[in-house]
Amino acid sequence: MAFESYEPEQRHKLQAALKTGDITTGELWLRYFSIGGSAGEYEVDAYLQGLFSLPRLERDLLAMAANELLPDGKGPRAPYSDELPPMEPGDG
Amino acid sequence: MNRKAPLDELSAAVGRIMGLLLTEEKVNDAVLHLAQGIRQAIPGSIGAGVSLLDVRGNRTSTGFTDEVVAEADRLQYELRQGPCLTAWASEMSIIVPDVATDRRWPEWSSAVWGLPIRSVLSAPLMVGQHALGALKVYADAPNIYDDGTARLLEQFTAPAAILLSHIQGTETVKQISGGLQAALYSRDLVNRACGILLARGSGTAEQALSELMTMARTQQKSLIDVCTDLVAGTAADGR
């Protein structure tokens, strides 16, 4: 399976957090790289556009990077995998 | 869709360090201090200089203690001949007992005729197998330098060459991105924290990283703070 069922939702919410915090892909990638992320900037960009699937750990590191960049208490946070219950096939 | 990619900056930084390209502004300071030290260390010298050259023998930066050195050097690079260029190209120290009678660089010798220069000593700056440039001292009397002073000057060259090549590297990185250095430091810290968890029995590196993320979320700290605590040995996780 190319995408885990909740991956699109996790991605959409990450995008919303980036938009709220006015965080660029470059800024996100640099923080993600700083905390141990191993995907390249182009892969991350492709993931954000829904063109590329990333493993769970990398997706959660991206969420953590975005949340650390967000000002405290401002707007929606990026969710982690364990905060998103898998949907039934065919849903969403 | 975004600014210059950090990854591109990283490749550029590594590329410049590997190629030992020169960032002129900051290297010049170091080179000047070096030249002053050399002039004081070698008796009889009226001036000292350091030249850094690229692979084609073009001068990329220079430091000199006195105008007479600057002028004698300028003539060397203009005429493409002289003791420092020979030292650089041959990767050997060059002693000129008397410029007035030396026949090795006829154009340069006649060009410096009006300058108070009679003795010259020049040694190559070697980094590994690569000549980075040359150190040189000038004296206004003949027969000032010999094999003994050549060995003395050579003692400066190894540390000087290493210092200069490092300055080039770090200055280049600073100019390209201070943020990137911080990112590399931070990433290294995360890796060290993962290593500590692995040593304590966390199955794989990925599991260790997941564990660190859980700790950060539980403690409501940044991942870096969690890693800093762990590496510093102050983590109160009781394992």
XYZ file of N, CA, C and O in Angstrom, chain A residues 24-27 29-30 32-38 40-42 45 49 57 60-61 64 68 80 82-83, chain B residues 1-3 5-8 10 179-180 182-184 186-187 190 206 209-210 213 216-217 221-224:
208
model
N 7.791 28.229 5.597
C 8.081 27.767 4.237
C 8.545 26.305 4.263
O 8.956 25.789 5.319
N 8.529 25.675 3.118
C 9.021 24.294 3.020
C 10.496 24.229 3.416
O 10.928 23.296 4.082
N 11.253 25.244 3.005
C 12.676 25.281 3.335
C 12.908 25.340 4.841
O 13.765 24.634 5.374
N 12.133 26.177 5.522
C 12.260 26.298 6.982
C 11.858 24.993 7.669
O 12.506 24.546 8.605
N 11.923 22.005 6.373
C 12.906 20.953 6.112
C 14.139 21.128 6.990
O 14.675 20.167 7.533
N 14.599 22.373 7.144
C 15.811 22.598 7.934
C 15.606 22.157 9.391
O 16.470 21.518 9.978
N 13.353 19.951 10.427
C 13.175 18.494 10.355
C 14.531 17.791 10.248
O 14.818 16.806 10.938
N 15.412 18.337 9.411
C 16.766 17.813 9.253
C 17.522 17.944 10.582
O 18.245 17.040 10.992
N 17.317 19.076 11.269
C 18.002 19.335 12.547
C 17.639 18.321 13.616
O 18.446 18.045 14.502
N 16.400 17.810 13.581
C 15.984 16.880 14.637
C 16.072 15.428 14.168
O 15.508 14.538 14.783
N 16.786 15.195 13.101
C 17.095 13.821 12.731
C 16.352 13.276 11.523
O 16.503 12.101 11.194
N 15.548 14.098 10.866
C 14.823 13.636 9.674
C 15.765 13.216 8.567
O 16.820 13.815 8.392
N 15.396 12.158 7.844
C 16.345 11.679 6.829
C 15.852 11.847 5.397
O 16.600 11.525 4.471
N 15.080 13.982 2.002
C 15.630 15.194 1.413
C 14.567 16.274 1.291
O 13.368 16.009 1.435
N 15.038 17.477 1.005
C 14.095 18.595 0.903
C 13.104 18.384 -0.241
O 11.930 18.741 -0.136
N 13.568 17.771 -1.311
C 12.674 17.576 -2.465
C 11.615 16.519 -2.163
O 10.466 16.663 -2.573
N 9.060 18.217 0.012
C 8.221 19.073 -0.833
C 7.184 18.226 -1.577
O 5.995 18.555 -1.630
N 2.950 18.011 -1.259
C 2.058 18.166 -2.413
C 1.270 16.896 -2.704
O 0.518 16.842 -3.690
N 7.616 7.440 10.757
C 8.553 8.191 11.592
C 8.883 9.551 10.957
O 8.943 10.574 11.643
N 5.998 11.923 11.299
C 5.867 12.446 12.656
C 6.968 13.463 12.966
O 6.752 14.435 13.689
N 8.164 13.222 12.412
C 9.243 14.204 12.606
C 8.891 15.524 11.933
O 9.196 16.603 12.459
N 6.475 17.228 14.171
C 7.160 17.799 15.335
C 7.932 19.058 14.935
O 7.924 20.070 15.651
N 7.245 22.705 16.505
C 8.271 23.465 17.211
C 8.457 24.856 16.601
O 8.887 25.778 17.276
N 0.274 13.963 15.113
C 1.157 12.805 14.991
C 0.319 11.591 14.596
O -0.912 11.587 14.760
N -0.176 8.726 15.914
C -0.999 8.075 16.949
C -2.183 8.948 17.389
O -2.978 8.531 18.215
N -2.251 10.149 16.850
C -3.408 11.002 17.147
C -4.477 10.875 16.064
O -5.514 11.523 16.126
N 9.197 27.260 -5.026
C 8.213 27.742 -4.074
C 8.854 28.257 -2.785
O 8.216 28.814 -1.947
N 10.158 28.065 -2.631
C 10.788 28.585 -1.420
C 12.140 29.195 -1.775
O 12.529 29.268 -2.924
N 12.805 29.651 -0.728
C 14.119 30.274 -0.943
C 15.146 29.188 -1.297
O 14.836 28.029 -1.424
N 17.493 26.345 -1.431
C 17.384 25.102 -0.669
C 18.575 24.934 0.258
O 19.720 25.072 -0.165
N 18.332 24.626 1.558
C 19.449 24.385 2.467
C 20.382 23.278 1.970
O 21.582 23.336 2.176
N 19.798 22.302 1.311
C 20.630 21.206 0.816
C 21.640 21.721 -0.200
O 22.784 21.281 -0.242
N 21.202 22.678 -1.017
C 22.131 23.280 -1.981
C 23.257 24.016 -1.257
O 24.408 23.972 -1.660
N 24.410 23.274 1.661
C 25.287 22.263 2.250
C 26.270 21.751 1.201
O 27.471 21.672 1.438
N 22.834 29.169 10.001
C 21.731 28.272 10.354
C 22.041 26.827 10.040
O 21.638 25.918 10.759
N 22.791 26.627 8.998
C 23.123 25.266 8.601
C 24.065 24.619 9.620
O 23.916 23.448 9.959
N 24.158 25.306 12.781
C 23.327 24.997 13.935
C 22.540 23.722 13.676
O 22.389 22.876 14.557
N 22.049 23.578 12.448
C 21.277 22.384 12.098
C 22.139 21.126 12.194
O 21.700 20.094 12.708
N 23.367 21.229 11.739
C 24.259 20.061 11.786
C 24.594 19.709 13.227
O 24.640 18.534 13.598
N 22.729 20.338 15.863
C 21.507 19.813 16.469
C 21.267 18.364 16.042
O 20.948 17.497 16.858
N 21.459 18.105 14.784
C 21.255 16.758 14.259
C 22.224 15.767 14.917
O 21.860 14.632 15.237
N 20.972 14.916 18.348
C 19.888 13.929 18.290
C 20.486 12.533 18.076
O 20.087 11.566 18.737
N 15.630 3.797 14.649
C 14.314 4.412 14.432
C 13.464 4.351 15.690
O 12.762 5.314 16.030
N 14.663 6.987 18.080
C 14.188 8.325 17.702
C 12.707 8.494 18.070
O 12.300 9.528 18.591
N 11.910 7.432 17.817
C 10.494 7.477 18.209
C 10.350 7.685 19.712
O 9.500 8.445 20.173
N 10.958 11.183 20.619
C 9.817 12.029 20.258
C 8.705 11.888 21.297
O 8.059 12.876 21.674
N 9.632 13.879 24.290
C 9.450 15.319 24.047
C 7.981 15.699 24.176
O 7.636 16.715 24.783
N 7.115 14.849 23.617
C 5.680 15.164 23.678
C 5.161 15.032 25.104
O 4.380 15.873 25.561
N 8.511 19.298 25.886
C 9.764 19.993 25.625
C 10.079 19.842 24.144
O 9.484 19.003 23.465
N 11.025 20.629 23.645
C 11.462 20.411 22.271
C 12.348 19.159 22.233
O 12.925 18.761 23.249
N 12.432 18.543 21.076
C 13.239 17.334 20.931
C 14.696 17.613 21.300
O 15.366 16.781 21.921
N 15.176 18.797 20.914
C 16.562 19.168 21.210
C 16.796 19.262 22.715
O 17.828 18.808 23.225
